Coordinates of C-alpha atoms and ligand atoms in Angstrom, one line a residue:
M1 CA 63.2 9.2 -80.4
V2 CA 59.5 8.7 -81.0
Q3 CA 57.7 11.9 -81.7
T4 CA 54.3 12.2 -80.1
K5 CA 51.9 14.6 -78.6
G6 CA 49.8 14.9 -75.5
Y7 CA 47.6 17.3 -73.6
A8 CA 49.6 19.1 -71.0
T9 CA 49.2 21.7 -68.4
H10 CA 52.2 24.0 -68.0
D11 CA 51.4 25.2 -64.4
A12 CA 49.1 24.5 -61.5
S13 CA 46.2 26.2 -63.3
A14 CA 45.4 22.8 -64.8
K15 CA 44.6 24.4 -68.2
F16 CA 45.3 21.8 -70.8
G17 CA 46.4 22.2 -74.4
P18 CA 48.3 20.2 -77.1
F19 CA 52.0 19.5 -76.3
D20 CA 54.6 18.0 -78.6
F21 CA 57.2 15.8 -77.0
E22 CA 59.4 12.7 -77.5
R23 CA 59.3 9.3 -76.0
R24 CA 62.4 7.1 -75.9
D25 CA 63.3 4.9 -78.9
V26 CA 61.7 1.4 -78.7
G27 CA 64.5 -0.7 -77.0
D28 CA 64.9 -4.5 -77.2
S29 CA 62.4 -5.2 -74.4
D30 CA 60.1 -2.3 -75.1
I31 CA 56.7 -1.9 -76.7
L32 CA 55.2 1.2 -78.3
I33 CA 51.5 1.5 -77.9
D34 CA 48.9 3.7 -79.6
I35 CA 46.9 4.9 -76.7
L36 CA 43.1 4.3 -77.1
Y37 CA 41.7 5.3 -73.7
A38 CA 43.0 7.1 -70.6
G39 CA 41.0 7.3 -67.4
I40 CA 40.9 10.4 -65.3
C41 CA 41.9 9.6 -61.7
H42 CA 41.4 12.0 -58.9
S43 CA 45.1 12.0 -58.3
D44 CA 45.6 13.4 -61.8
I45 CA 43.7 16.5 -60.6
H46 CA 45.7 16.8 -57.4
Q47 CA 48.9 16.6 -59.3
A48 CA 47.8 18.9 -62.2
K49 CA 46.8 21.5 -59.6
G50 CA 50.0 21.2 -57.7
E51 CA 48.1 20.1 -54.5
W52 CA 50.6 17.5 -53.4
G53 CA 53.6 19.8 -53.6
N54 CA 55.6 17.6 -55.9
S55 CA 54.4 18.6 -59.3
T56 CA 56.7 19.2 -62.3
F57 CA 55.5 21.0 -65.4
P58 CA 54.8 20.6 -68.2
M59 CA 52.7 17.7 -67.0
V60 CA 50.8 15.2 -69.1
P61 CA 48.7 13.2 -66.5
G62 CA 47.1 9.8 -66.9
H63 CA 47.9 6.5 -65.4
E64 CA 44.9 4.4 -66.4
I65 CA 46.0 3.6 -70.0
I66 CA 44.8 1.2 -72.6
G67 CA 46.5 1.0 -75.9
R68 CA 47.2 -1.1 -79.0
V69 CA 50.7 -2.4 -79.5
K70 CA 52.2 -0.7 -82.6
Q71 CA 55.8 -1.8 -82.4
I72 CA 57.8 -4.3 -80.3
G73 CA 61.5 -4.6 -79.5
S74 CA 63.6 -7.5 -80.7
S75 CA 63.4 -9.5 -77.4
V76 CA 59.7 -8.9 -76.7
T77 CA 57.7 -12.1 -76.1
K78 CA 54.8 -10.9 -74.0
F79 CA 53.1 -8.9 -76.8
A80 CA 52.7 -9.0 -80.5
D81 CA 51.8 -6.2 -82.9
G82 CA 48.0 -5.4 -82.5
D83 CA 47.7 -6.8 -79.0
I84 CA 46.0 -4.7 -76.3
A85 CA 48.2 -3.5 -73.5
G86 CA 47.5 -1.7 -70.2
I87 CA 49.7 0.7 -68.3
G88 CA 49.0 1.6 -64.7
C89 CA 50.6 3.9 -62.1
F90 CA 54.3 3.1 -62.7
V91 CA 56.4 2.1 -65.7
D92 CA 59.7 0.8 -64.2
S93 CA 61.4 0.1 -60.9
C94 CA 64.9 -1.0 -59.8
R95 CA 64.0 -4.8 -60.2
E96 CA 66.4 -5.9 -57.5
C97 CA 65.4 -4.5 -54.1
V98 CA 63.5 -6.6 -51.5
N99 CA 60.1 -5.0 -52.5
C100 CA 60.7 -5.5 -56.2
E101 CA 61.6 -9.2 -55.4
R102 CA 58.3 -9.4 -53.5
D103 CA 56.3 -8.3 -56.5
V104 CA 55.3 -5.0 -54.9
E105 CA 57.2 -2.8 -57.3
Q106 CA 55.0 0.1 -56.4
W107 CA 57.0 0.2 -53.1
C108 CA 60.4 -0.2 -54.8
I109 CA 62.8 0.9 -52.1
K110 CA 64.7 3.1 -54.6
G111 CA 61.5 4.6 -55.8
C112 CA 59.7 3.4 -58.9
A113 CA 59.4 5.4 -62.1
Q114 CA 55.8 6.7 -62.0
T115 CA 53.8 6.9 -65.2
Y116 CA 53.9 10.7 -65.2
N117 CA 55.1 13.6 -63.0
S118 CA 58.2 11.5 -62.4
T119 CA 61.3 10.3 -64.2
E120 CA 62.6 7.1 -65.8
M121 CA 64.9 5.1 -63.6
D122 CA 67.8 7.3 -65.0
R123 CA 66.3 9.9 -62.7
S124 CA 66.5 12.5 -65.4
T125 CA 64.2 11.7 -68.3
P126 CA 60.7 13.0 -67.5
T127 CA 57.8 10.7 -67.7
Y128 CA 54.6 11.8 -69.4
G129 CA 51.3 10.1 -68.9
G130 CA 48.3 8.7 -70.8
Y131 CA 46.6 11.9 -72.0
S132 CA 48.8 11.3 -75.1
K133 CA 49.0 9.4 -78.4
H134 CA 51.7 6.9 -77.6
Y135 CA 53.7 5.4 -74.7
V136 CA 57.0 3.4 -74.8
I137 CA 57.3 1.0 -71.9
D138 CA 59.3 -2.1 -71.0
Q139 CA 57.1 -5.2 -71.7
E140 CA 57.6 -6.3 -68.0
Y141 CA 55.7 -3.3 -66.8
A142 CA 52.9 -3.4 -69.3
L143 CA 49.8 -5.6 -68.6
T144 CA 48.1 -7.9 -71.1
V145 CA 44.5 -7.2 -71.8
A146 CA 42.1 -9.4 -73.8
A147 CA 40.9 -7.5 -76.9
D148 CA 37.3 -8.7 -76.8
Q149 CA 36.2 -6.5 -73.9
N150 CA 34.7 -3.0 -73.4
L151 CA 38.1 -1.4 -73.4
E152 CA 37.0 2.0 -72.2
G153 CA 35.7 0.3 -69.1
I154 CA 39.0 -1.5 -68.6
A155 CA 41.2 1.6 -68.4
P156 CA 40.1 2.6 -64.9
L157 CA 41.0 -0.9 -63.6
L158 CA 44.6 0.1 -64.0
C159 CA 44.4 2.4 -60.9
A160 CA 40.9 2.3 -59.3
G161 CA 40.6 -1.4 -60.0
I162 CA 43.9 -2.6 -58.5
T163 CA 43.6 -0.1 -55.6
T164 CA 40.5 -1.9 -54.4
Y165 CA 41.2 -5.4 -55.6
S166 CA 44.5 -5.7 -53.7
P167 CA 43.1 -5.2 -50.2
L168 CA 40.0 -7.3 -51.0
R169 CA 42.4 -10.2 -52.0
R170 CA 44.8 -9.6 -49.1
F171 CA 42.0 -9.9 -46.6
E172 CA 40.3 -12.7 -48.5
A173 CA 37.0 -11.3 -49.4
G174 CA 34.7 -14.1 -50.5
P175 CA 31.6 -16.1 -49.7
G176 CA 30.4 -15.8 -46.1
M177 CA 32.3 -12.5 -45.6
K178 CA 30.6 -9.2 -44.8
V179 CA 32.4 -6.4 -46.7
G180 CA 31.5 -2.7 -46.3
V181 CA 32.4 -0.1 -48.9
I182 CA 32.5 3.5 -47.5
G183 CA 32.0 6.1 -50.2
L184 CA 30.6 5.4 -53.7
G185 CA 32.9 7.2 -56.0
G186 CA 35.5 6.0 -58.6
L187 CA 37.3 3.8 -56.1
G188 CA 34.1 2.8 -54.1
H189 CA 32.2 1.6 -57.2
M190 CA 35.1 -0.7 -58.2
A191 CA 35.3 -2.0 -54.6
V192 CA 31.6 -2.9 -54.8
K193 CA 31.8 -4.7 -58.1
L194 CA 35.0 -6.6 -57.1
A195 CA 33.8 -7.6 -53.7
A196 CA 30.5 -8.8 -55.1
A197 CA 32.3 -10.7 -57.9
M198 CA 34.4 -12.4 -55.2
G199 CA 31.2 -13.6 -53.5
A200 CA 31.1 -11.4 -50.5
E201 CA 28.0 -9.8 -48.9
V202 CA 28.4 -6.1 -49.8
T203 CA 27.1 -3.1 -48.0
V204 CA 27.6 0.4 -49.3
F205 CA 27.9 3.3 -46.8
S206 CA 27.1 6.7 -48.5
T207 CA 26.1 10.2 -47.6
S208 CA 23.9 10.4 -50.7
P209 CA 20.5 8.6 -50.4
G210 CA 20.2 9.0 -54.2
K211 CA 22.9 6.5 -54.8
E212 CA 21.0 3.5 -53.4
E213 CA 19.8 2.4 -56.8
D214 CA 23.3 2.7 -58.3
A215 CA 24.7 0.7 -55.4
T216 CA 22.3 -2.1 -56.0
G217 CA 23.0 -2.0 -59.7
L218 CA 26.7 -2.3 -59.0
G219 CA 26.1 -5.5 -57.0
A220 CA 25.7 -4.2 -53.4
H221 CA 23.3 -6.2 -51.2
H222 CA 22.6 -3.4 -48.7
F223 CA 22.8 0.3 -48.6
V224 CA 23.2 2.5 -45.5
V225 CA 22.8 6.3 -45.5
T226 CA 25.4 7.7 -43.1
R227 CA 24.1 11.2 -42.7
D228 CA 22.5 10.1 -39.4
P229 CA 25.2 8.2 -37.4
K230 CA 22.4 6.5 -35.5
A231 CA 21.8 4.4 -38.7
L232 CA 25.1 2.6 -38.0
K233 CA 24.4 1.7 -34.3
P234 CA 22.5 -1.6 -35.1
L235 CA 25.4 -2.7 -37.3
A236 CA 28.1 -2.4 -34.6
G237 CA 30.5 -5.3 -34.6
S238 CA 29.1 -7.0 -37.7
F239 CA 31.6 -6.4 -40.5
D240 CA 34.7 -8.4 -41.4
L241 CA 36.2 -5.9 -43.8
L242 CA 35.6 -2.3 -44.6
I243 CA 37.1 -0.6 -47.6
D244 CA 37.3 3.2 -46.9
A245 CA 37.4 5.1 -50.2
V246 CA 36.5 8.5 -48.8
S247 CA 39.0 11.3 -49.5
A248 CA 37.1 13.9 -47.4
E249 CA 37.3 14.3 -43.7
H250 CA 35.1 11.7 -41.9
D251 CA 34.7 9.9 -38.6
L252 CA 36.8 6.8 -38.7
N253 CA 35.7 5.6 -35.2
M254 CA 32.1 5.4 -36.3
Y255 CA 33.2 2.9 -38.9
L256 CA 35.8 1.0 -36.8
D257 CA 33.0 0.3 -34.4
L258 CA 31.3 -1.7 -37.1
L259 CA 34.1 -4.3 -37.3
S260 CA 33.7 -7.7 -35.8
F261 CA 36.5 -9.8 -34.1
E262 CA 39.8 -9.1 -36.0
G263 CA 38.0 -7.0 -38.5
K264 CA 40.0 -4.7 -40.7
L265 CA 39.3 -1.2 -42.0
V266 CA 41.5 -0.5 -45.1
L267 CA 42.2 3.1 -46.1
V268 CA 42.4 3.6 -49.8
G269 CA 41.1 7.2 -49.9
A270 CA 43.5 9.9 -48.9
P271 CA 41.9 12.8 -46.9
E272 CA 44.1 15.8 -46.6
K273 CA 44.0 16.2 -42.9
P274 CA 44.9 13.5 -40.2
L275 CA 41.9 11.5 -38.9
P276 CA 41.6 11.0 -35.2
V277 CA 41.4 7.4 -33.9
N278 CA 40.1 6.4 -30.5
S279 CA 42.2 3.6 -29.0
F280 CA 39.1 1.7 -27.9
S281 CA 37.8 1.7 -31.5
L282 CA 40.8 -0.6 -32.3
I283 CA 41.2 -2.4 -29.0
V284 CA 37.7 -3.8 -28.9
N285 CA 37.5 -6.9 -31.1
N286 CA 41.3 -6.7 -31.8
R287 CA 40.6 -4.6 -34.9
S288 CA 43.1 -3.3 -37.4
L289 CA 43.3 -0.1 -39.3
V290 CA 45.5 -0.6 -42.4
G291 CA 46.4 1.1 -45.6
S292 CA 46.8 -0.1 -49.1
G293 CA 48.2 1.4 -52.3
I294 CA 47.7 0.0 -55.9
G295 CA 49.4 -3.3 -56.5
G296 CA 52.5 -4.8 -58.1
I297 CA 52.6 -5.9 -61.8
R298 CA 51.8 -9.6 -60.9
E299 CA 48.8 -8.7 -58.9
T300 CA 47.6 -6.1 -61.4
Q301 CA 47.7 -8.8 -64.1
E302 CA 45.8 -11.1 -61.8
M303 CA 43.2 -8.4 -61.3
L304 CA 42.8 -7.8 -65.0
D305 CA 42.4 -11.5 -65.6
F306 CA 39.8 -11.8 -62.7
C307 CA 37.8 -8.9 -64.2
A308 CA 37.9 -10.4 -67.7
E309 CA 36.7 -13.7 -66.3
H310 CA 33.9 -12.1 -64.2
N311 CA 32.9 -9.4 -66.7
V312 CA 33.9 -6.6 -64.3
T313 CA 34.6 -3.2 -65.9
A314 CA 34.3 0.3 -64.6
D315 CA 31.2 2.4 -65.2
V316 CA 32.5 5.2 -67.4
E317 CA 31.6 8.4 -69.2
V318 CA 33.7 8.7 -72.3
I319 CA 34.8 12.2 -73.2
N320 CA 36.8 14.1 -75.9
I321 CA 40.3 15.3 -75.3
T322 CA 39.0 18.9 -75.2
Q323 CA 36.8 18.1 -72.2
I324 CA 39.5 17.4 -69.6
E325 CA 39.0 20.6 -67.7
E326 CA 35.2 20.1 -67.6
A327 CA 35.7 16.5 -66.4
Y328 CA 38.1 17.7 -63.7
D329 CA 35.4 20.2 -62.4
R330 CA 32.8 17.5 -62.4
T331 CA 35.1 15.0 -60.7
I332 CA 35.8 17.5 -58.0
R333 CA 32.0 17.9 -57.5
A334 CA 31.6 14.1 -57.5
D335 CA 29.3 14.6 -60.5
V336 CA 30.4 11.5 -62.4
R337 CA 29.2 7.9 -62.5
Y338 CA 31.9 6.7 -61.9
R339 CA 34.9 7.5 -64.0
F340 CA 35.8 9.8 -66.9
V341 CA 37.7 8.2 -69.7
I342 CA 39.3 10.1 -72.5
D343 CA 38.8 8.7 -76.0
M344 CA 42.3 9.3 -77.5
Q345 CA 40.9 8.9 -81.0
T346 CA 39.4 12.4 -80.5
F347 CA 42.9 13.9 -80.5
Ligands
LIG411 ZN1 45.1 6.9 -59.9
LIG412 ZN1 63.1 -1.9 -56.3

């Protein structure tokens, strides 16, 4: 076994401290990475606080991981020692079901092995996430990352990046297309950067007037303050695609009404309570309300390659390992522009 250590919480208090544990031995097709950076995703906070009802403790969260390859198994061809590797939200899947065959391993019918708060495919070995020194993962489930980039800004691409890239690609964001991004947080800021890099005309919808300058800096062409619903009226029927990254309660109908013929509103945020939808908000203009969740390994690699080519990284605030709780509090207050990333060298 590989001895390692992480920062774990032992119950839903989400109080973190050092935790010694073991990773599996490096198998023939495995790589061992030294973790350099781990992003803090809002879902880490939900899980660490037991808010989704499926938490197992001790928990080492973290599924936005960038590391340097330290050891490779005998049959590994995708990585060499010293390469940079990324790990996202899952680390294995059954590899034979219809969804694994379709390259959407995140929807593996048998259930994929999530990066933490889950188990390996043996359904017994617990998985621990990226707030740790090392990870052992099959090469097929690790992503290749060019080393000559701002690596702390790459870490959040592994969840926030792919979560927004996938629906933008699926609905063909590009030149001539009007894309709206609802909510400018961790996910929203990636949606703006990616949609702009794809060539779309991007509008940000936000409740915070103070974010206009940020939105423009991220690549948005227009900014709409949504505190007054009247501000949306003149925009009715004018958007091809809306990426809804809001995780609080909000009025979906107000946004659906902005969609043009066959326009789509994609939910990537996850509000706790159900959101009411008026039938006519969908019937008019043959609109669609759809969901999207991360992406498979093939698409995640495509996203990383796209970001490298277009110089897209997340805007991050790098913290020490001892600042996790403070970062959680600030993330909950939306007081971060736009993602916290833990520098694992501080551990
Ligand atoms: Zn995440
Ligand atoms: Zn499967």
